[in-house]
mmCIF file of C-alpha atoms in Angstrom:
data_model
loop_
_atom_site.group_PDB
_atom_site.id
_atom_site.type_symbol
_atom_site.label_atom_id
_atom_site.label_comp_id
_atom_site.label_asym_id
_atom_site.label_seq_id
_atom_site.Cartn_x
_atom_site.Cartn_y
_atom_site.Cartn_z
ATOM 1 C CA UNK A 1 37.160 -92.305 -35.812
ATOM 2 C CA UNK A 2 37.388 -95.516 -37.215
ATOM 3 C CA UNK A 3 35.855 -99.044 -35.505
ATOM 4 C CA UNK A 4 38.715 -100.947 -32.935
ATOM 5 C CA UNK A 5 37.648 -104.048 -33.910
ATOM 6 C CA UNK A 6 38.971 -106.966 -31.116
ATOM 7 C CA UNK A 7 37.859 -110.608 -32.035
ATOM 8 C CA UNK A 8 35.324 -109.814 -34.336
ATOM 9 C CA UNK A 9 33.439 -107.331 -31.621
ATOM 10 C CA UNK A 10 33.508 -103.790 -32.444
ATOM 11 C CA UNK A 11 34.381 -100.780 -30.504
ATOM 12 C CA UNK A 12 34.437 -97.371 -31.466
ATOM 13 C CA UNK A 13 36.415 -96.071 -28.440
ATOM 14 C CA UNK A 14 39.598 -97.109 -28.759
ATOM 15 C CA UNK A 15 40.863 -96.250 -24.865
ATOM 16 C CA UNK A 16 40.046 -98.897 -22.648
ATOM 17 C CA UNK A 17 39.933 -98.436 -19.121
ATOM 18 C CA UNK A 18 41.337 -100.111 -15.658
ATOM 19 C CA UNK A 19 39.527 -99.747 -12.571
ATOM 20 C CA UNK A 20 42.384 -99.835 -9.997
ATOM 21 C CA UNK A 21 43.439 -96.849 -7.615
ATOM 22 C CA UNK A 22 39.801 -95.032 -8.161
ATOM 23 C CA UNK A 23 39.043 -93.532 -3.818
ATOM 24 C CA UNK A 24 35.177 -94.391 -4.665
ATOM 25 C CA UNK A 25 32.930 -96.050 -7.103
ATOM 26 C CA UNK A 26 31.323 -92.367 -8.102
ATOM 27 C CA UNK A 27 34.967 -91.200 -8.776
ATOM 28 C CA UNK A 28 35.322 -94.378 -11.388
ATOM 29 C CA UNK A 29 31.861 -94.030 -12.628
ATOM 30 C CA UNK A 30 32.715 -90.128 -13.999
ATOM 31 C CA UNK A 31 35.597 -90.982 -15.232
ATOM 32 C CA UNK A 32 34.531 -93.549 -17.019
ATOM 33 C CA UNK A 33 31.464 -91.779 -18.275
ATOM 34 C CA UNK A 34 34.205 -88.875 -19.446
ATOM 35 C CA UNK A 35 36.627 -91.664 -21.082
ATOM 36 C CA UNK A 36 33.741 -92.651 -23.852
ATOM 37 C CA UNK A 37 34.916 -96.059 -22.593
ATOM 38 C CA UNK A 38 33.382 -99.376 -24.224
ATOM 39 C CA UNK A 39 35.225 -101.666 -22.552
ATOM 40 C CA UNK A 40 36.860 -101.626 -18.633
ATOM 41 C CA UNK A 41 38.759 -104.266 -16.897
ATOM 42 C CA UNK A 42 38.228 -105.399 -13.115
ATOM 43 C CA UNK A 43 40.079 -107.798 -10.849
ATOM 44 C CA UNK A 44 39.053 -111.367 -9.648
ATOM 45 C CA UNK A 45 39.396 -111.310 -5.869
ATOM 46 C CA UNK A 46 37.790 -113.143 -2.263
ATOM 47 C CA UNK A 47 34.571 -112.052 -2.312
ATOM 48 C CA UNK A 48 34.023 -109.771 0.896
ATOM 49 C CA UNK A 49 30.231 -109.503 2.232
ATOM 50 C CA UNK A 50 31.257 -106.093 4.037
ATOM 51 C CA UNK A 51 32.182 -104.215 0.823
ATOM 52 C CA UNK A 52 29.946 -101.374 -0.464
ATOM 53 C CA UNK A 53 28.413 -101.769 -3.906
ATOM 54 C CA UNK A 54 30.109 -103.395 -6.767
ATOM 55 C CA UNK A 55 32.472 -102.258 -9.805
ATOM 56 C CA UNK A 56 29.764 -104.520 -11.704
ATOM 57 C CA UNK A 57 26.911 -102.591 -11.081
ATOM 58 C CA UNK A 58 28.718 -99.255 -12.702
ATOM 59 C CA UNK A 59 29.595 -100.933 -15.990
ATOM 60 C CA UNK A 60 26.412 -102.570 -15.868
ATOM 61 C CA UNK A 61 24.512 -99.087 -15.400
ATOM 62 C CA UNK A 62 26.684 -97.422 -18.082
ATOM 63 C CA UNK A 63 26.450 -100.607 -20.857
ATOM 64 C CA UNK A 64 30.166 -101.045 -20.291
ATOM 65 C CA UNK A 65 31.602 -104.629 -21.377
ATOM 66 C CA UNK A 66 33.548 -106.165 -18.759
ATOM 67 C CA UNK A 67 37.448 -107.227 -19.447
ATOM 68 C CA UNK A 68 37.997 -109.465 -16.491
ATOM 69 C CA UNK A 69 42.401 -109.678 -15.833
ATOM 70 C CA UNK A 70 43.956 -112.069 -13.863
ATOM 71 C CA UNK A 71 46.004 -109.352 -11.989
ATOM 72 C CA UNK A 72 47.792 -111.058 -8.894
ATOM 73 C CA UNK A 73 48.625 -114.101 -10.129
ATOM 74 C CA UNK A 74 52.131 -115.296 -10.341
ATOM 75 C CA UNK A 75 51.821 -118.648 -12.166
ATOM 76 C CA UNK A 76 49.888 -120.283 -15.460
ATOM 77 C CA UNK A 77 48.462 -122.128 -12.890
ATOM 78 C CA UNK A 78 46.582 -119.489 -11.070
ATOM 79 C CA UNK A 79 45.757 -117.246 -13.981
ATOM 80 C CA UNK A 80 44.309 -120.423 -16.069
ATOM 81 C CA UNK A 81 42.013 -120.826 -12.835
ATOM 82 C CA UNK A 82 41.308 -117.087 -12.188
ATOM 83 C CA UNK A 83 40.392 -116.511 -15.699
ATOM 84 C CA UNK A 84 37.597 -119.378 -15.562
ATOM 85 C CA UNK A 85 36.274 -118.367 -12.570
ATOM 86 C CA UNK A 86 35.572 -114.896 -13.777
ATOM 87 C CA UNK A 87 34.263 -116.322 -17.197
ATOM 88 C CA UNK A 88 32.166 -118.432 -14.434
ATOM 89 C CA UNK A 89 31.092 -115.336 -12.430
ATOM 90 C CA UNK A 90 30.514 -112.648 -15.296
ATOM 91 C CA UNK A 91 29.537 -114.758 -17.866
ATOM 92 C CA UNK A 92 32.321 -113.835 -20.513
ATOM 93 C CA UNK A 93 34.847 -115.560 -22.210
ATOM 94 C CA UNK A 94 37.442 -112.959 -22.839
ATOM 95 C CA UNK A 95 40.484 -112.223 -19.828
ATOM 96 C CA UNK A 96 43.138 -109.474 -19.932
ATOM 97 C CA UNK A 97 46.347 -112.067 -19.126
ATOM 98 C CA UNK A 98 48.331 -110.791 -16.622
ATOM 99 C CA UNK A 99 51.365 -112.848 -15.009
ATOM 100 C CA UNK A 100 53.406 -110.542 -12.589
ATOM 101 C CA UNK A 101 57.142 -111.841 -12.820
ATOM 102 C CA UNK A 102 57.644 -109.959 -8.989
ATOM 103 C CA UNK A 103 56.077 -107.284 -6.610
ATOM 104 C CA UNK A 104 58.438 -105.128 -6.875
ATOM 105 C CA UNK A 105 58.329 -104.017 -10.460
ATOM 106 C CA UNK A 106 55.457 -105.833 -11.470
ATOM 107 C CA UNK A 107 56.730 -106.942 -14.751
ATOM 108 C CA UNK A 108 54.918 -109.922 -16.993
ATOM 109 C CA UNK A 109 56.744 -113.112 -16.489
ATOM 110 C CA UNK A 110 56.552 -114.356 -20.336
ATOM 111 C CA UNK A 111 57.392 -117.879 -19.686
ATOM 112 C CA UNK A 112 54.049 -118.250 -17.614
ATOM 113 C CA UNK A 113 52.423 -115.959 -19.729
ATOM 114 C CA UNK A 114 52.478 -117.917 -22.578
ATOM 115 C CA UNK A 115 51.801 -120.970 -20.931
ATOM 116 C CA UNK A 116 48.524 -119.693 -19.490
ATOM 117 C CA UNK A 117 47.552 -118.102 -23.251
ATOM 118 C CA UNK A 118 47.804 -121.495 -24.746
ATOM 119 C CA UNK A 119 45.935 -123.294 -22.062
ATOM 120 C CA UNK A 120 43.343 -120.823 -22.337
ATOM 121 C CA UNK A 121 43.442 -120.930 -26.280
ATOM 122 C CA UNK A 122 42.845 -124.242 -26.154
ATOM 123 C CA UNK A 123 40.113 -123.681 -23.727
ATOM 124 C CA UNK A 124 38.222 -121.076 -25.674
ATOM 125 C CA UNK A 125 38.577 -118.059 -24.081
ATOM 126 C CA UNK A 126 39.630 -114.734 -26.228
ATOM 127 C CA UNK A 127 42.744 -113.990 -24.961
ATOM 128 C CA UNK A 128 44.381 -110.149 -24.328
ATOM 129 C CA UNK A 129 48.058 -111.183 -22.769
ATOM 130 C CA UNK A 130 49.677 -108.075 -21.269
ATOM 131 C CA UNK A 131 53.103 -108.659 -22.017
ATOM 132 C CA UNK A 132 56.641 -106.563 -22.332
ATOM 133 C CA UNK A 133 57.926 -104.297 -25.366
ATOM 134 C CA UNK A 134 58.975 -107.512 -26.654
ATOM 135 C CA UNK A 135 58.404 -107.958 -30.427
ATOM 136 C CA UNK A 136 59.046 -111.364 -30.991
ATOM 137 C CA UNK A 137 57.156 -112.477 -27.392
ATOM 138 C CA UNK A 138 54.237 -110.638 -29.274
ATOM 139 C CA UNK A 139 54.458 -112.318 -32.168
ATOM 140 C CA UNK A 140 54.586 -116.017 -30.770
ATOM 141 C CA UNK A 141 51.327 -114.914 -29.150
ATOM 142 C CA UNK A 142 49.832 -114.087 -32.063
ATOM 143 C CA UNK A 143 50.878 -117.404 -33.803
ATOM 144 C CA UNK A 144 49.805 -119.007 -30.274
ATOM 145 C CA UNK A 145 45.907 -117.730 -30.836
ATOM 146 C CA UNK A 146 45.758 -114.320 -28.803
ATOM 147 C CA UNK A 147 43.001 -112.228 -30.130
ATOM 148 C CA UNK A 148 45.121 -108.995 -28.757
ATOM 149 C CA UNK A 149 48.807 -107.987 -27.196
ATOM 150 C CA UNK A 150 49.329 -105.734 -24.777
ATOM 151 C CA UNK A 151 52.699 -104.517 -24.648
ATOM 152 C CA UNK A 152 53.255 -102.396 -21.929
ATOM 153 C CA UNK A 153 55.178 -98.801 -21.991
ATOM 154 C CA UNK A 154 56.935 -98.750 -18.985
ATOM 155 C CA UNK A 155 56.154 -100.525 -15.289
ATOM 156 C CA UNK A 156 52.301 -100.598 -13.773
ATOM 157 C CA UNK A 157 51.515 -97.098 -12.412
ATOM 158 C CA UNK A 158 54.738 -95.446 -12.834
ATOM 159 C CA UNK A 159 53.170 -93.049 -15.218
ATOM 160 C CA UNK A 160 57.054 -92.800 -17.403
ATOM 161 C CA UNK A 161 55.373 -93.190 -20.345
ATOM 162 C CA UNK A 162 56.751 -95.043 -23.501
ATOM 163 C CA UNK A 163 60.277 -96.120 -22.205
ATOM 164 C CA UNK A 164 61.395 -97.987 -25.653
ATOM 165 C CA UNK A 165 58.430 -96.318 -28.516
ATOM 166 C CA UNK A 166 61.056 -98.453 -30.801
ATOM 167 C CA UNK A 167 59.801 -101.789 -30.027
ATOM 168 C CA UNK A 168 56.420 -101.068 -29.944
ATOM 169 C CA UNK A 169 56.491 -99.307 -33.161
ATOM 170 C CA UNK A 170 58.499 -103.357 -34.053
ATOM 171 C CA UNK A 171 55.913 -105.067 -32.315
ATOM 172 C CA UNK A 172 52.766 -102.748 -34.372
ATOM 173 C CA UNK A 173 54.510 -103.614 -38.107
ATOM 174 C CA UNK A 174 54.749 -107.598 -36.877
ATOM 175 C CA UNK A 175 51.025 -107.889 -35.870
ATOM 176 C CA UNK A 176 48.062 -108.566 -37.475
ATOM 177 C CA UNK A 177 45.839 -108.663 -34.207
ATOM 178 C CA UNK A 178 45.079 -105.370 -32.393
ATOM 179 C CA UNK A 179 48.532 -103.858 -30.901
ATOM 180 C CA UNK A 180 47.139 -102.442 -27.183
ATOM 181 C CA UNK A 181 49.606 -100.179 -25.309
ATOM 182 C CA UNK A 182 48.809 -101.142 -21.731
ATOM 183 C CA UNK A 183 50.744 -99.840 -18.753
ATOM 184 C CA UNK A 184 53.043 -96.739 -17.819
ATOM 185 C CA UNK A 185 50.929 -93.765 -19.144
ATOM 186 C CA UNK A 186 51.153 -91.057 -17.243
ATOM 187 C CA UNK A 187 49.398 -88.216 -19.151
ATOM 188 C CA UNK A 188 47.777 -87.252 -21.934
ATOM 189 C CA UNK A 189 50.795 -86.859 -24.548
ATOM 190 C CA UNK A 190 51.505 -90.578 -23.412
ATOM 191 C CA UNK A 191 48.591 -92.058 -25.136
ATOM 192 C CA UNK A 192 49.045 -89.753 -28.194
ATOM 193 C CA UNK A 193 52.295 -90.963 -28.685
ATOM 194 C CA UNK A 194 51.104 -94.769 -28.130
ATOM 195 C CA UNK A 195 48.247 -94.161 -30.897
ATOM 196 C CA UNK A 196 50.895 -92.358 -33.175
ATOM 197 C CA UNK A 197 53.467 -95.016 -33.148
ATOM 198 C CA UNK A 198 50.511 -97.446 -34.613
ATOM 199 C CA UNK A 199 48.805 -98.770 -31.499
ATOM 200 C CA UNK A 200 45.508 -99.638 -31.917
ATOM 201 C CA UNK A 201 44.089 -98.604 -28.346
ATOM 202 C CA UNK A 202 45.480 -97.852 -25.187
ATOM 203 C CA UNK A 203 44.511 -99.375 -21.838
ATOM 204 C CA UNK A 204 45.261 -97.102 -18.249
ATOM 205 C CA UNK A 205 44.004 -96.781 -15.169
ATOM 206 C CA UNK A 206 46.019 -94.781 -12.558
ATOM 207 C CA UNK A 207 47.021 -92.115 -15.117
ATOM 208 C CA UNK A 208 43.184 -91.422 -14.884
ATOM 209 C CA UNK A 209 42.405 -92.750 -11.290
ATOM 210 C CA UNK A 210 45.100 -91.149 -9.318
ATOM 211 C CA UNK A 211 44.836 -87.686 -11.256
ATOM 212 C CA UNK A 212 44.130 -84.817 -9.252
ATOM 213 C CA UNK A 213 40.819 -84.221 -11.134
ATOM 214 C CA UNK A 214 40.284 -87.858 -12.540
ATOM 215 C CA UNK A 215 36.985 -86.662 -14.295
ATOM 216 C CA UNK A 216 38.682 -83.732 -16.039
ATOM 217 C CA UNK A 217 41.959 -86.242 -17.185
ATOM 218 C CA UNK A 218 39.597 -88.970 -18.665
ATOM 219 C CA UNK A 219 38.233 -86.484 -21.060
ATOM 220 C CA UNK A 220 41.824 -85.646 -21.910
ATOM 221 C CA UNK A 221 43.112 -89.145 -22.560
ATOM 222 C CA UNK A 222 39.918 -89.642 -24.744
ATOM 223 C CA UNK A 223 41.112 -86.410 -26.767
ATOM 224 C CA UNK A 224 44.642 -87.317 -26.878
ATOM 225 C CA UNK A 225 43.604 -91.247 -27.932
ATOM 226 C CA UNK A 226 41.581 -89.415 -30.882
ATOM 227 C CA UNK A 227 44.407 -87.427 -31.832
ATOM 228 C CA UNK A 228 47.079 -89.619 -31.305
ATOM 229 C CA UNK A 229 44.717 -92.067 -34.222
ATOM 230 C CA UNK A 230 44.271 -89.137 -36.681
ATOM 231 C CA UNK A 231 47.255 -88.167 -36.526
ATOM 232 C CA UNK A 232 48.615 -91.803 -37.347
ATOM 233 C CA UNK A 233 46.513 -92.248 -40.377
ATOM 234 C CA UNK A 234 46.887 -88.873 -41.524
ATOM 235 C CA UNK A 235 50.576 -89.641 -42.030
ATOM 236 C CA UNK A 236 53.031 -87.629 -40.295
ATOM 237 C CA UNK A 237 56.251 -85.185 -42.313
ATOM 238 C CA UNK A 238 59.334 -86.667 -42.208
ATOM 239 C CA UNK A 239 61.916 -85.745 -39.621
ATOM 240 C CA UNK A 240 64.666 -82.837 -41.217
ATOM 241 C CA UNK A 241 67.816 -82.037 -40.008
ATOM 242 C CA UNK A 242 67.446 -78.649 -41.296
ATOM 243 C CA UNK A 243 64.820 -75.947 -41.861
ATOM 244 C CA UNK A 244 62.423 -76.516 -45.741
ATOM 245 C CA UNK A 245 60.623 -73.332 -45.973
ATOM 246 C CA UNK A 246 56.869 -74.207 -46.596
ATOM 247 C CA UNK A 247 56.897 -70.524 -48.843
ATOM 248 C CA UNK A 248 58.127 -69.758 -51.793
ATOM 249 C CA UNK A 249 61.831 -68.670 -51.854
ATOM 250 C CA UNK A 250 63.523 -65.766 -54.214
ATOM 251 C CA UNK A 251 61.872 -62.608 -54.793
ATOM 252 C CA UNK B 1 33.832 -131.438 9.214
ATOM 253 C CA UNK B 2 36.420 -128.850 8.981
ATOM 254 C CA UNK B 3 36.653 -126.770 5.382
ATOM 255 C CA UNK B 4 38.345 -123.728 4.483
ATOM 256 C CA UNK B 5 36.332 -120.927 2.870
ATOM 257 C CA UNK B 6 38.159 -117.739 1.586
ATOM 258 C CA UNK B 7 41.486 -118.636 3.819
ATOM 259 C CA UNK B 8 39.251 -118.927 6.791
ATOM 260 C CA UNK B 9 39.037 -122.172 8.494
ATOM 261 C CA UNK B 10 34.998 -123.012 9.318
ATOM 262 C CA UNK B 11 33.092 -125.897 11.054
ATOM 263 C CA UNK B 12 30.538 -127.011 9.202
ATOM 264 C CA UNK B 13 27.421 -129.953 9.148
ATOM 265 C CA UNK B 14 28.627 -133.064 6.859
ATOM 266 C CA UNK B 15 26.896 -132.786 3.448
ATOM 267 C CA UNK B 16 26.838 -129.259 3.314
ATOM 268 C CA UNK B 17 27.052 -128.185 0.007
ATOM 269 C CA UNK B 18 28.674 -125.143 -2.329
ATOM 270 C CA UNK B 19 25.329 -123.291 -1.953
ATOM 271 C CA UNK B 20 24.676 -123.657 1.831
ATOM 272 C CA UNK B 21 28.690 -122.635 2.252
ATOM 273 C CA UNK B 22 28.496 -119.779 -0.737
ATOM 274 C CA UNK B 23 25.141 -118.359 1.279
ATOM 275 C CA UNK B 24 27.027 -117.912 4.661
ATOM 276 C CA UNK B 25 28.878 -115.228 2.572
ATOM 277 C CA UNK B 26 26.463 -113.604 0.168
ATOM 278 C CA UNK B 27 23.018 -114.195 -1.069
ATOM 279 C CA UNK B 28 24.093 -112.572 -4.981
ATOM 280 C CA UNK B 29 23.829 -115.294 -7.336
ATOM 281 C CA UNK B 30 25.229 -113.708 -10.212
ATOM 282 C CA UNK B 31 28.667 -112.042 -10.396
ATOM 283 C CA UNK B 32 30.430 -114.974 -8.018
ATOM 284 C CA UNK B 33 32.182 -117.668 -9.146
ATOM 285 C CA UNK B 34 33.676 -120.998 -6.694
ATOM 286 C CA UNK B 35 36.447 -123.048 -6.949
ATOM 287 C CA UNK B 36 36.745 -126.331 -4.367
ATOM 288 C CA UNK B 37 40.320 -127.557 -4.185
ATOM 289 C CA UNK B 38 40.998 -124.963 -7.389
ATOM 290 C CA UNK B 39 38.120 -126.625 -9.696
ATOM 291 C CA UNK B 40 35.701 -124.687 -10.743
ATOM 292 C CA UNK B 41 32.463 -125.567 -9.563
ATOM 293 C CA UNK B 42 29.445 -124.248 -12.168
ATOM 294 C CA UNK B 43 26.857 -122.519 -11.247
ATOM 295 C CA UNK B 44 24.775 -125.235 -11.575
ATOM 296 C CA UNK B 45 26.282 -127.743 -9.323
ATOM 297 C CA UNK B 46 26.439 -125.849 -6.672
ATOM 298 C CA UNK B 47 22.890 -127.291 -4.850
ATOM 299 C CA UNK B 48 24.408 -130.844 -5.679
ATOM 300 C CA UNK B 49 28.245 -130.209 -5.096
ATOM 301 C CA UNK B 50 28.959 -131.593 -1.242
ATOM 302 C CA UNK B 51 31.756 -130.452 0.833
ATOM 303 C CA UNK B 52 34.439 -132.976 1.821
ATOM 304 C CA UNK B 53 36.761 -132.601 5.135
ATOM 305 C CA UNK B 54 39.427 -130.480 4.670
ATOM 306 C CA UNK B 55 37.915 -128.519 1.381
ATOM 307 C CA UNK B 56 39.376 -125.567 -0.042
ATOM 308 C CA UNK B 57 36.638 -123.156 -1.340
ATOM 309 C CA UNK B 58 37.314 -120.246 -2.775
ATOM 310 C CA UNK B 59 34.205 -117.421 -3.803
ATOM 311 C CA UNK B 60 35.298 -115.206 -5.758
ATOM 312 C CA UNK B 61 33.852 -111.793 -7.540
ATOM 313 C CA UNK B 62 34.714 -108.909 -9.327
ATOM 314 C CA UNK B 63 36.400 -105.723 -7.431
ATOM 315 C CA UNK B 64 38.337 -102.651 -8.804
ATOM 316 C CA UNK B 65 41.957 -103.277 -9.815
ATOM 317 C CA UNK B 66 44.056 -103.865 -12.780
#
């Protein structure tokens, strides 16, 4: 498969993992080990002297690069400080943007959003906003300096897939930085379908972390990611309202 | 002097500084990060940073999520 290519940096997995809802650290570490994952994103949070072993020391042990989000924060504000405080602690200058609108649905507030992606522009960091299936919020983001948007299918963990495949298909023919489909996968058809419709990778965690046998569905999602790519490029039939016999008719 | 580290109110000796206050919590030095009053405080300030009354230090570090 071809490179993902983010910023200049090349990757040639193009599914890119979250670490939330894993029930252990050995869990996450197969799973990741199954996804062919090249690069994971973790949470900023209080640091807590009780807790057993670190998310860090997994990606470290499996040359993972680290994606550090600002998950939890409600305002520019906080995710501009987040974001520089993991840059601070991990010693890297990119940040999944994340802005949660309410707790309820968890949706990306886009006003704050983009405020935080220019202050951070500005600042230096590579930028990855995680945003709604809004085309023309992607596209100011773009214009704003994001190095990636993340449009999401449908709401954090739900696992309902592509609600709108429409605007992201919109928001893939707009762009001219990496289109990442980021939220709501449920299974493996999901990221297929995300890859098909022109995505350039697909970021999950739950669909993977919350499976029965997460092990056994990270090596599906990396299948269905590959598939969901070839099948892209290879250029799918058009749609027919009627039958087109593929043999020759008559006798 | 009174400060508050991670939400938690703490009495501590006048002049203490971000590395005295950050080792009460961990000894790592790498994968933590500090804010005072929500400024970062680098790495390398941290043995010349002093606490004020009523700080607000937060230590951050990376955990599973998102």
């Amino acid at each position: 498969m071809d490179d993902l290519l983010i910023a200049g940096e090349k990757f040639s997995s193009r599914l890119i993992m979250g670490t939330g809802g894993a029930p252990s650290l050995e869990v996450l570490d197969q799973a990741l080990v199954a996804s062919g994952t090249e690069l994971t994103t973790v949470a900023m949070r209080r640091l807590d002297p009780g807790a057993p072993g670190s998310v860090l020391d997994v990606l470290r042990e499996r040359g993972i690069k680290v994606l550090p989000n600002t998950a939890g924060c409600f305002t520019a504000g906080d995710a501009v400080l987040t974001a520089r405080l993991a840059r601070e602690a991990l010693g890297t200058n990119w940040v999944k943007l994340e802005v949660i609108a309410d707790e309820r649905t968890l949706l990306p507030d886009p006003i704050e959003t983009f405020d935080a992606a220019e202050r951070l522009v500005a600042d230096g960091f590579v930028v990855l906003p995680y945003i709604g299936d809004d085309p023309a919020l992607a596209r100011r983001l773009e214009l704003a300096g994001c190095a990636a948007v993340m449009p999401l299918g449908a709401p954090i963990g739900s696992g309902l897939g592509i609600r709108n495949p429409h605007n992201i298909e919109l928001i893939v023919e707009a762009a001219s930085v990496p289109v990442i489909l980021d939220a709501g996968i449920g299974t493996a058809s999901d990221a297929a379908l995300a890859m098909e419709l022109g995505c350039d990778a697909v970021l999950l965690a739950t669909a993977v972390t919350r499976a029965q046998r997460p092990e056994m569905m990270a090596t599906a999602m990396r299948a269905a990611v590959q598939a969901g790519r070839l099948a892209h490029q290879a250029g799918r039939i058009p749609r027919r309202r009627y039958a087109e016999a593929s043999s020759p008719t008559g006798p | 002097m009174n400060v508050t580290i991670n939400g938690a109110p703490h009495e501590v000796p006048d002049g203490t500084t971000v590395a005295q206050a950050v080792l009460t919590l961990t000894t790592a030095t790498t994968g933590v990060a500090v804010a005072v009053n929500d400024e970062v405080v680098t790495r390398s300030a941290w043995e010349t940073t002093a606490l004020g009354d009523s700080d607000r230090m937060e230590v951050l570090t990376a955990v599973q999520g998102g």
